[in-house]
Short mmCIF file of C-alpha atoms and ligand atoms in Angstrom, two decimals:
data_model
loop_
_atom_site.label_atom_id
_atom_site.label_comp_id
_atom_site.label_asym_id
_atom_site.label_seq_id
_atom_site.Cartn_x
_atom_site.Cartn_y
_atom_site.Cartn_z
CA UNK A 1 -16.17 60.68 20.85
CA UNK A 2 -12.95 62.51 21.56
CA UNK A 3 -12.68 65.85 23.30
CA UNK A 4 -9.79 68.25 22.72
CA UNK A 5 -7.11 67.99 25.42
CA UNK A 6 -7.94 69.95 28.54
CA UNK A 7 -5.60 72.83 29.40
CA UNK A 8 -5.79 75.56 32.00
CA UNK A 9 -6.57 78.04 29.22
CA UNK A 10 -9.52 76.31 27.58
CA UNK A 11 -11.15 75.32 30.87
CA UNK A 12 -14.35 77.15 31.54
CA UNK A 13 -16.25 76.65 34.72
CA UNK A 14 -19.73 76.19 33.34
CA UNK A 15 -21.55 76.19 36.60
CA UNK A 16 -25.17 75.43 37.05
CA UNK A 17 -27.12 77.77 39.32
CA UNK A 18 -27.29 75.02 41.88
CA UNK A 19 -23.49 74.54 41.91
CA UNK A 20 -23.00 78.30 42.19
CA UNK A 21 -25.33 78.32 45.20
CA UNK A 22 -23.56 75.39 46.89
CA UNK A 23 -20.07 76.74 46.19
CA UNK A 24 -20.92 80.36 46.98
CA UNK A 25 -23.36 79.98 49.86
CA UNK A 26 -24.18 76.56 51.30
CA UNK A 27 -20.63 75.21 51.57
CA UNK A 28 -19.21 78.49 52.97
CA UNK A 29 -21.96 78.42 55.61
CA UNK A 30 -21.21 74.78 56.39
CA UNK A 31 -17.54 75.66 56.81
CA UNK A 32 -18.32 78.61 59.03
CA UNK A 33 -20.44 76.45 61.31
CA UNK A 34 -17.57 73.97 61.54
CA UNK A 35 -15.26 76.87 62.52
CA UNK A 36 -13.17 76.40 59.37
CA UNK A 37 -11.56 79.31 57.56
CA UNK A 38 -11.35 77.49 54.24
CA UNK A 39 -13.47 79.98 52.29
CA UNK A 40 -11.22 83.01 52.74
CA UNK A 41 -8.20 80.75 52.54
CA UNK A 42 -9.23 79.39 49.14
CA UNK A 43 -9.59 82.93 47.77
CA UNK A 44 -6.08 83.75 48.99
CA UNK A 45 -4.69 80.53 47.52
CA UNK A 46 -6.24 81.29 44.14
CA UNK A 47 -4.26 84.51 44.09
CA UNK A 48 -0.96 83.24 45.45
CA UNK A 49 -0.84 80.28 43.06
CA UNK A 50 0.23 82.74 40.33
CA UNK A 51 3.06 84.29 42.38
CA UNK A 52 6.60 83.58 41.31
CA UNK A 53 8.87 81.27 43.23
CA UNK A 54 10.74 84.00 45.12
CA UNK A 55 7.53 85.54 46.43
CA UNK A 56 6.15 82.15 47.47
CA UNK A 57 9.38 81.39 49.31
CA UNK A 58 9.15 84.73 51.13
CA UNK A 59 5.66 83.79 52.23
CA UNK A 60 6.87 80.37 53.37
CA UNK A 61 9.71 81.92 55.38
CA UNK A 62 7.46 84.38 57.19
CA UNK A 63 4.94 81.66 57.95
CA UNK A 64 7.66 79.23 59.03
CA UNK A 65 9.16 81.67 61.53
CA UNK A 66 5.76 82.55 63.03
CA UNK A 67 4.80 78.89 63.16
CA UNK A 68 8.01 77.86 64.94
CA UNK A 69 7.67 80.70 67.45
CA UNK A 70 4.12 79.54 68.20
CA UNK A 71 5.33 75.96 68.56
CA UNK A 72 8.11 77.04 70.95
CA UNK A 73 5.57 78.84 73.13
CA UNK A 74 2.75 76.32 73.09
CA UNK A 75 4.07 72.82 72.34
CA UNK A 76 5.93 71.13 75.18
CA UNK A 77 7.81 68.62 73.04
CA UNK A 78 9.27 71.32 70.80
CA UNK A 79 9.93 73.74 73.67
CA UNK A 80 12.19 71.11 75.23
CA UNK A 81 13.74 70.11 71.94
CA UNK A 82 14.60 73.71 70.93
CA UNK A 83 16.25 74.24 74.34
CA UNK A 84 18.18 71.03 74.07
CA UNK A 85 19.64 71.75 70.63
CA UNK A 86 19.95 75.53 71.17
CA UNK A 87 17.48 76.45 68.42
CA UNK A 88 15.73 79.81 68.55
CA UNK A 89 13.03 80.34 65.89
CA UNK A 90 13.48 84.11 66.08
CA UNK A 91 16.77 83.55 64.27
CA UNK A 92 15.22 81.71 61.34
CA UNK A 93 16.25 83.77 58.30
CA UNK A 94 16.15 81.20 55.51
CA UNK A 95 14.16 78.10 54.67
CA UNK A 96 17.39 76.11 54.97
CA UNK A 97 17.42 76.87 58.72
CA UNK A 98 14.70 74.25 58.97
CA UNK A 99 17.35 71.58 58.44
CA UNK A 100 18.78 72.14 61.91
CA UNK A 101 15.67 70.49 63.32
CA UNK A 102 15.40 66.70 63.60
CA UNK A 103 12.94 64.66 61.55
CA UNK A 104 9.55 63.79 62.92
CA UNK A 105 8.94 60.08 62.55
CA UNK A 106 5.95 57.94 63.37
CA UNK A 107 7.74 56.49 66.37
CA UNK A 108 8.54 60.01 67.71
CA UNK A 109 4.83 60.85 67.41
CA UNK A 110 3.90 57.61 69.13
CA UNK A 111 6.25 58.28 72.06
CA UNK A 112 5.27 61.96 72.47
CA UNK A 113 1.59 62.04 71.58
CA UNK A 114 0.70 64.16 74.64
CA UNK A 115 3.66 66.55 74.39
CA UNK A 116 2.94 67.27 70.74
CA UNK A 117 -0.47 68.81 71.46
CA UNK A 118 -0.42 72.59 71.68
CA UNK A 119 -1.63 73.97 75.02
CA UNK A 120 -3.66 76.53 73.03
CA UNK A 121 -5.38 73.93 70.85
CA UNK A 122 -9.15 73.72 70.83
CA UNK A 123 -11.32 71.29 68.87
CA UNK A 124 -8.68 68.68 68.18
CA UNK A 125 -9.82 65.66 66.19
CA UNK A 126 -8.15 62.29 66.70
CA UNK A 127 -7.10 60.36 63.62
CA UNK A 128 -5.81 56.90 63.07
CA UNK A 129 -4.06 55.88 59.88
CA UNK A 130 -2.17 52.93 58.48
CA UNK A 131 0.13 55.45 56.79
CA UNK A 132 2.25 54.48 53.84
CA UNK A 133 4.66 52.48 56.00
CA UNK A 134 1.92 50.19 57.24
CA UNK A 135 2.49 51.08 60.87
CA UNK A 136 -0.68 52.32 62.54
CA UNK A 137 -0.39 55.90 63.75
CA UNK A 138 -2.59 58.00 66.02
CA UNK A 139 -2.34 61.80 65.80
CA UNK A 140 -4.45 64.94 66.12
CA UNK A 141 -5.67 67.57 63.68
CA UNK A 142 -6.86 71.08 64.52
CA UNK A 143 -9.24 73.39 62.67
CA UNK A 144 -6.47 75.49 61.08
CA UNK A 145 -4.98 72.54 59.34
CA UNK A 146 -8.31 71.10 58.24
CA UNK A 147 -9.17 74.49 56.75
CA UNK A 148 -5.93 74.55 54.79
CA UNK A 149 -6.40 71.04 53.47
CA UNK A 150 -10.01 71.73 52.42
CA UNK A 151 -9.05 75.04 50.78
CA UNK A 152 -6.14 73.46 48.88
CA UNK A 153 -8.31 70.58 47.66
CA UNK A 154 -11.07 73.00 46.67
CA UNK A 155 -8.63 75.13 44.68
CA UNK A 156 -7.26 72.05 42.90
CA UNK A 157 -10.78 70.88 42.07
CA UNK A 158 -11.47 74.21 40.36
CA UNK A 159 -8.33 73.85 38.24
CA UNK A 160 -10.28 71.22 36.33
CA UNK A 161 -13.36 73.27 35.51
CA UNK A 162 -15.53 71.75 38.22
CA UNK A 163 -16.54 72.99 41.65
CA UNK A 164 -17.93 71.89 44.95
CA UNK A 165 -21.64 71.27 44.39
CA UNK A 166 -21.21 69.64 40.99
CA UNK A 167 -22.58 66.09 40.94
CA UNK A 168 -19.85 63.73 42.08
CA UNK A 169 -19.41 60.00 42.58
CA UNK A 170 -16.89 59.01 45.24
CA UNK A 171 -15.55 55.48 45.24
CA UNK A 172 -13.98 55.06 48.64
CA UNK A 173 -13.97 53.08 51.85
CA UNK A 174 -17.05 53.63 53.91
CA UNK A 175 -18.02 53.03 57.51
CA UNK A 176 -20.35 50.08 57.87
CA UNK A 177 -22.54 51.40 60.64
CA UNK A 178 -24.66 54.49 60.22
CA UNK A 179 -24.80 56.66 63.34
CA UNK A 180 -26.55 59.99 63.81
CA UNK A 181 -23.38 61.75 62.68
CA UNK A 182 -23.41 59.76 59.46
CA UNK A 183 -27.06 60.52 58.81
CA UNK A 184 -26.22 64.23 59.00
CA UNK A 185 -23.30 63.61 56.71
CA UNK A 186 -25.57 61.78 54.30
CA UNK A 187 -27.90 64.75 54.22
CA UNK A 188 -24.97 67.08 53.58
CA UNK A 189 -23.69 64.78 50.83
CA UNK A 190 -27.10 64.79 49.18
CA UNK A 191 -27.16 68.60 49.26
CA UNK A 192 -23.68 68.73 47.82
CA UNK A 193 -24.63 66.10 45.24
CA UNK A 194 -21.92 63.71 46.35
CA UNK A 195 -22.65 60.01 46.28
CA UNK A 196 -20.38 57.51 48.01
CA UNK A 197 -19.94 54.00 46.62
CA UNK A 198 -17.96 51.72 48.96
CA UNK A 199 -14.78 50.38 47.36
CA UNK A 200 -14.22 47.52 49.76
CA UNK A 201 -16.23 44.88 48.00
CA UNK A 202 -16.15 44.71 44.26
CA UNK A 203 -18.03 41.63 43.16
CA UNK A 204 -19.26 41.65 39.56
CA UNK A 205 -22.74 42.32 40.82
CA UNK A 206 -21.53 45.31 42.85
CA UNK A 207 -19.63 46.77 39.89
CA UNK A 208 -22.70 46.39 37.67
CA UNK A 209 -24.57 48.36 40.32
CA UNK A 210 -21.83 51.02 40.49
CA UNK A 211 -21.85 51.48 36.72
CA UNK A 212 -25.63 51.79 36.71
CA UNK A 213 -25.45 54.42 39.47
CA UNK A 214 -22.80 56.40 37.59
CA UNK A 215 -24.90 56.27 34.41
CA UNK A 216 -28.02 57.38 36.27
CA UNK A 217 -26.31 60.23 38.16
CA UNK A 218 -24.24 61.52 35.23
CA UNK A 219 -21.65 63.06 37.60
CA UNK A 220 -19.38 65.88 36.48
CA UNK A 221 -16.57 64.39 38.54
CA UNK A 222 -15.34 61.07 39.88
CA UNK A 223 -13.18 60.66 42.94
CA UNK A 224 -11.46 57.50 44.15
CA UNK A 225 -8.45 55.23 44.48
CA UNK A 226 -6.74 54.76 41.11
CA UNK A 227 -6.92 51.00 41.59
CA UNK A 228 -10.67 51.14 42.24
CA UNK A 229 -11.51 53.46 39.33
CA UNK A 230 -9.34 51.53 36.87
CA UNK A 231 -10.83 48.25 38.05
CA UNK A 232 -14.32 49.54 37.34
CA UNK A 233 -13.18 51.02 34.03
CA UNK A 234 -11.69 47.74 32.93
CA UNK A 235 -14.87 45.90 33.85
CA UNK A 236 -17.00 48.35 31.86
CA UNK A 237 -14.76 47.92 28.84
CA UNK A 238 -14.70 44.13 29.00
CA UNK A 239 -18.46 44.00 29.29
CA UNK A 240 -19.09 46.58 26.59
CA UNK A 241 -20.78 49.02 28.97
CA UNK A 242 -20.49 52.52 27.56
CA UNK A 243 -19.37 55.22 30.03
CA UNK A 244 -17.88 57.81 27.69
CA UNK A 245 -21.05 59.78 26.98
CA UNK A 246 -21.87 61.06 30.46
CA UNK A 247 -20.15 64.46 30.38
CA UNK A 248 -17.68 63.61 33.16
CA UNK A 249 -15.16 66.48 33.35
CA UNK A 250 -12.43 64.89 35.50
CA UNK A 251 -11.58 61.79 37.50
CA UNK A 252 -9.72 62.71 40.70
CA UNK A 253 -7.52 59.98 42.14
CA UNK A 254 -5.40 59.90 45.28
CA UNK A 255 -4.01 57.75 48.06
CA UNK A 256 -2.05 55.36 45.89
CA UNK A 257 0.52 55.51 43.19
CA UNK A 258 -1.19 56.14 39.86
CA UNK A 259 0.18 53.85 37.17
CA UNK A 260 0.21 54.97 33.51
CA UNK A 261 -1.97 52.08 32.40
CA UNK A 262 -4.54 52.96 35.07
CA UNK A 263 -4.62 56.58 33.92
CA UNK A 264 -5.08 55.44 30.33
CA UNK A 265 -7.85 53.03 31.23
CA UNK A 266 -9.83 55.48 33.38
CA UNK A 267 -9.40 58.30 30.90
CA UNK A 268 -10.50 56.22 27.88
CA UNK A 269 -13.49 54.55 29.47
CA UNK A 270 -14.92 57.66 31.17
CA UNK A 271 -13.73 60.00 28.39
CA UNK A 272 -12.18 62.50 30.80
CA UNK A 273 -8.74 63.54 32.05
CA UNK A 274 -7.38 61.96 35.24
CA UNK A 275 -6.22 64.38 37.96
CA UNK A 276 -3.75 62.90 40.43
CA UNK A 277 -3.49 64.11 44.02
CA UNK A 278 -0.84 63.38 46.62
CA UNK A 279 -1.30 63.62 50.35
CA UNK A 280 -2.67 61.83 53.33
CA UNK A 281 -4.48 62.29 56.59
CA UNK A 282 -1.12 62.41 58.34
CA UNK A 283 0.93 64.68 56.05
CA UNK A 284 -1.90 66.84 54.66
CA UNK A 285 -2.84 67.93 51.14
CA UNK A 286 0.68 68.01 49.71
CA UNK A 287 0.35 68.30 45.93
CA UNK A 288 -2.11 68.11 43.09
CA UNK A 289 -1.92 67.80 39.36
CA UNK A 290 -2.98 70.62 37.04
CA UNK A 291 -4.40 70.08 33.53
CA UNK A 292 -0.91 70.61 32.03
CA UNK A 293 0.37 67.64 34.03
CA UNK A 294 2.37 69.53 36.68
CA UNK A 295 2.11 68.11 40.18
CA UNK A 296 1.92 71.39 42.12
CA UNK A 297 2.87 71.52 45.80
CA UNK A 298 0.44 73.44 48.07
CA UNK A 299 3.46 75.58 48.84
CA UNK A 300 1.64 78.29 50.79
CA UNK A 301 1.45 75.93 53.75
CA UNK A 302 3.58 72.94 52.84
CA UNK A 303 7.36 72.83 52.62
CA UNK A 304 8.62 69.70 50.88
CA UNK A 305 12.16 68.40 51.26
CA UNK A 306 13.63 65.35 49.52
CA UNK A 307 16.27 63.53 51.58
CA UNK A 308 18.67 60.67 50.98
CA UNK A 309 19.00 57.60 53.21
CA UNK A 310 21.34 59.55 55.55
CA UNK A 311 18.83 62.37 55.93
CA UNK A 312 20.70 64.89 53.79
CA UNK A 313 18.45 67.16 51.66
CA UNK A 314 18.76 66.50 47.92
CA UNK A 315 18.57 69.03 45.06
CA UNK A 316 15.80 68.96 42.40
CA UNK A 317 16.15 66.05 40.02
CA UNK A 318 17.32 63.55 42.62
CA UNK A 319 15.13 60.87 44.09
CA UNK A 320 14.67 60.44 47.82
CA UNK A 321 12.21 60.30 50.67
CA UNK A 322 9.55 63.01 50.83
CA UNK A 323 9.70 65.05 54.06
CA UNK A 324 6.93 67.53 54.82
CA UNK A 325 6.58 70.54 57.09
CA UNK A 326 2.95 71.61 57.33
CA UNK A 327 2.77 75.27 58.34
CA UNK A 328 -0.88 75.13 59.39
CA UNK A 329 -0.36 72.50 62.08
CA UNK A 330 -0.08 74.84 65.07
CA UNK A 331 -2.29 72.56 67.16
CA UNK A 332 -0.29 69.38 66.58
CA UNK A 333 2.86 70.19 64.59
CA UNK A 334 4.13 68.18 61.67
CA UNK A 335 7.69 69.51 61.24
CA UNK A 336 10.04 67.63 58.89
CA UNK A 337 7.67 64.67 58.92
CA UNK A 338 9.02 61.60 57.13
CA UNK A 339 6.25 60.33 54.86
CA UNK A 340 7.94 57.11 53.78
CA UNK A 341 7.09 57.98 50.17
CA UNK A 342 9.69 58.55 47.49
CA UNK A 343 9.71 61.46 45.07
CA UNK A 344 11.74 63.99 43.08
CA UNK A 345 11.53 67.79 43.16
CA UNK A 346 11.25 69.41 39.77
CA UNK A 347 12.58 72.95 39.27
CA UNK A 348 11.17 73.71 35.81
CA UNK A 349 8.15 76.01 35.60
CA UNK A 350 4.80 74.51 34.60
CA UNK A 351 3.13 75.42 31.30
CA UNK A 352 -0.01 76.48 33.17
CA UNK A 353 1.85 79.53 34.55
CA UNK A 354 1.27 78.78 38.23
CA UNK A 355 4.31 79.48 40.35
CA UNK A 356 3.64 76.64 42.78
CA UNK A 357 6.69 74.33 42.74
CA UNK A 358 6.45 70.85 41.26
CA UNK A 359 7.13 67.37 42.52
CA UNK A 360 7.26 64.33 40.28
CA UNK A 361 7.38 60.58 40.37
CA UNK A 362 5.72 59.89 43.64
CA UNK A 363 6.33 56.25 44.37
CA UNK A 364 5.63 53.88 47.17
CA UNK A 365 1.93 54.22 47.73
CA UNK A 366 0.63 50.88 46.65
CA UNK A 367 -2.34 49.31 48.17
CA UNK A 368 -3.40 46.34 46.19
CA UNK A 369 -6.60 44.55 45.69
CA UNK A 370 -7.14 41.17 47.24
CA UNK A 371 -9.46 38.47 45.93
CA UNK A 372 -11.83 36.46 48.08
CA UNK A 373 -12.26 32.74 47.52
CA UNK A 374 -15.57 33.32 45.73
CA UNK A 375 -13.89 35.71 43.31
CA UNK A 376 -14.98 38.97 44.96
CA UNK A 377 -12.30 41.57 44.38
CA UNK A 378 -11.89 43.99 47.27
CA UNK A 379 -9.61 46.80 48.18
CA UNK A 380 -6.67 45.89 50.43
CA UNK A 381 -7.90 48.50 52.91
CA UNK A 382 -10.71 46.09 53.87
CA UNK A 383 -8.02 43.94 55.50
CA UNK A 384 -5.86 46.81 56.71
CA UNK A 385 -8.75 48.22 58.71
CA UNK A 386 -9.00 44.99 60.72
CA UNK A 387 -5.44 45.31 62.00
CA UNK A 388 -4.94 49.01 62.20
CA UNK A 389 -7.27 49.63 65.12
CA UNK A 390 -5.81 46.93 67.37
CA UNK A 391 -3.66 48.65 70.01
CA UNK A 392 -1.33 45.63 70.39
CA UNK A 393 -0.10 45.89 66.81
CA UNK A 394 2.87 48.09 65.94
CA UNK A 395 3.34 47.13 62.31
CA UNK A 396 1.93 44.64 59.87
CA UNK A 397 2.08 43.24 56.41
CA UNK A 398 -0.48 41.06 54.68
CA UNK A 399 0.50 38.68 51.90
CA UNK A 400 -2.19 36.86 50.01
CA UNK A 401 -0.27 33.79 48.88
CA UNK A 402 -3.16 32.14 47.04
CA UNK A 403 -6.93 32.09 47.01
CA UNK A 404 -6.72 29.54 49.81
CA UNK A 405 -4.02 31.01 52.01
CA UNK A 406 -3.17 34.43 53.41
CA UNK A 407 -0.23 35.24 55.68
CA UNK A 408 -0.25 38.06 58.22
CA UNK A 409 3.06 39.32 59.58
CA UNK A 410 2.73 41.21 62.84
CA UNK A 411 5.08 43.23 64.99
CA UNK A 412 3.47 43.43 68.41
CA UNK A 413 4.26 44.96 71.77
CA UNK A 414 3.59 41.72 73.63
CA UNK A 415 2.78 38.18 72.56
CA UNK A 416 -0.70 38.10 71.09
CA UNK A 417 -3.18 36.22 73.19
CA UNK A 418 -5.33 33.52 71.67
CA UNK A 419 -8.46 35.63 71.77
CA UNK A 420 -7.00 38.40 69.62
CA UNK A 421 -5.58 35.85 67.19
CA UNK A 422 -9.02 34.31 66.81
CA UNK A 423 -10.58 37.73 66.39
CA UNK A 424 -8.17 38.56 63.55
CA UNK A 425 -8.65 35.18 61.95
CA UNK A 426 -12.43 35.47 62.05
CA UNK A 427 -12.41 38.97 60.56
CA UNK A 428 -10.09 37.90 57.72
CA UNK A 429 -12.20 34.83 56.98
CA UNK A 430 -15.35 36.92 56.93
CA UNK A 431 -13.86 38.90 54.06
CA UNK A 432 -11.77 36.31 52.21
CA UNK A 433 -13.90 33.18 52.74
CA UNK A 434 -14.38 30.76 55.60
CA UNK A 435 -12.30 27.98 54.10
CA UNK A 436 -9.24 30.20 53.69
CA UNK A 437 -6.23 29.36 55.84
CA UNK A 438 -5.04 32.42 57.77
CA UNK A 439 -1.48 32.13 59.03
CA UNK A 440 -0.47 34.69 61.67
CA UNK A 441 3.26 35.14 62.16
CA UNK A 442 4.76 37.34 64.84
CA UNK A 443 8.03 38.86 63.66
CA UNK A 444 10.63 41.28 65.06
CA UNK A 445 10.39 43.69 62.14
CA UNK A 446 8.93 43.92 58.67
CA UNK A 447 11.41 44.39 55.84
CA UNK A 448 10.67 46.73 52.90
CA UNK A 449 10.35 45.45 49.33
CA UNK A 450 13.44 45.02 47.18
CA UNK A 451 12.67 48.37 45.56
CA UNK A 452 12.78 50.05 48.97
CA UNK A 453 9.06 50.68 48.82
CA UNK A 454 6.80 49.42 51.50
CA UNK A 455 3.51 47.78 50.69
CA UNK A 456 1.29 46.66 53.49
CA UNK A 457 -0.87 44.43 51.35
CA UNK A 458 0.60 42.23 48.66
CA UNK A 459 -1.63 39.94 46.68
CA UNK A 460 -0.14 37.21 44.57
CA UNK A 461 -3.64 36.50 43.26
CA UNK A 462 -4.98 39.86 42.11
CA UNK A 463 -3.52 41.39 39.02
CA UNK A 464 -3.27 45.07 39.62
ZN1 ZN B 501 0.61 73.55 36.18
#
């Protein structure tokens, strides 16, 4: 059963009444109550996506200048920095002026967490991420930025002929405990017809259950890590479980590098196109793929630079580190933020006709699966989460050497005491098996891979 290839032209949003109600009424109300401006923002983004490059750059420049003036007035860290280097945002007349500002790194954020908060910020939410470099990072997000990220994701969802409110299966990490907050969220998810399946543990029995749930729900969209979706797809294929007759319109993947064989596998088994997204909690909703295959930058609020190892900006076509300025981060600015990911800017227009600039070949976002002693395959995040919330740990890397032995490399502020070591060991054994040897090694720093990429979980057991 093969469908014709999906393009922006032949996509029709065939919405059910229920989806129209969720997308047009319930979700906008939800957003309003949360003090988000994503509804109006999405409408604006759906217009500006068709603007040409020059007009989009004009918009970026105006927004950049206003943003930097706000930051100068309200953010202590930048007020001092601008004074120190003699930078006045009023004089910003081209996007290139941005390059006179230093990069924002994770260690700068760590050292200046208080000074980076705007004195006019209200409703800041604290986040904690492993980030793509594997170093835990705490930072804050305000309503303006959340609204942008929701609106940009919403717009990208609609590129694929689906909308908020359409039945969706999400395969993702999930909190273990259910608090009152989560019960509310569950209710909202039921209204929005979103069902979460936890990706941490993927025993055969669990995957059988997942496949049965997907068959029963007949979602119009899937959302998950590429590694998780392709793992499930491969299992379905090997066991002859048919998943291509469910009417799934698109499989959205994000958070990791998407490999060609994964795309192929997901697309064949679920009989739908795979839509790749790039971004993170830290850097925001940076780019998303359209049906023609272009990875479009959310350029209305995100300026992407590619830099070489010396920090010099590179022209389109050359590979370097992705640096992001998020223009909706007034409350906790991300200006020239080094993502640690590698990519290439692309200056050709996309066949879909959208003027949003393109980025290609995003590399360096691998989180692998690990395998427990009893054969349970689980997402590497299950182990990352153990380490990332410990305040003593500055950086880490986990290497699963064999089914019987896993090594943890830690960079810590002080020598780890025995209690914390035991705590880590116990948590790892709970996931990998009680007979597994856990070796904890404290090191001065953690080197990158030969390729220059950084992976915080490497399994020599799991095939990808
Ligand atoms: Zn496109």
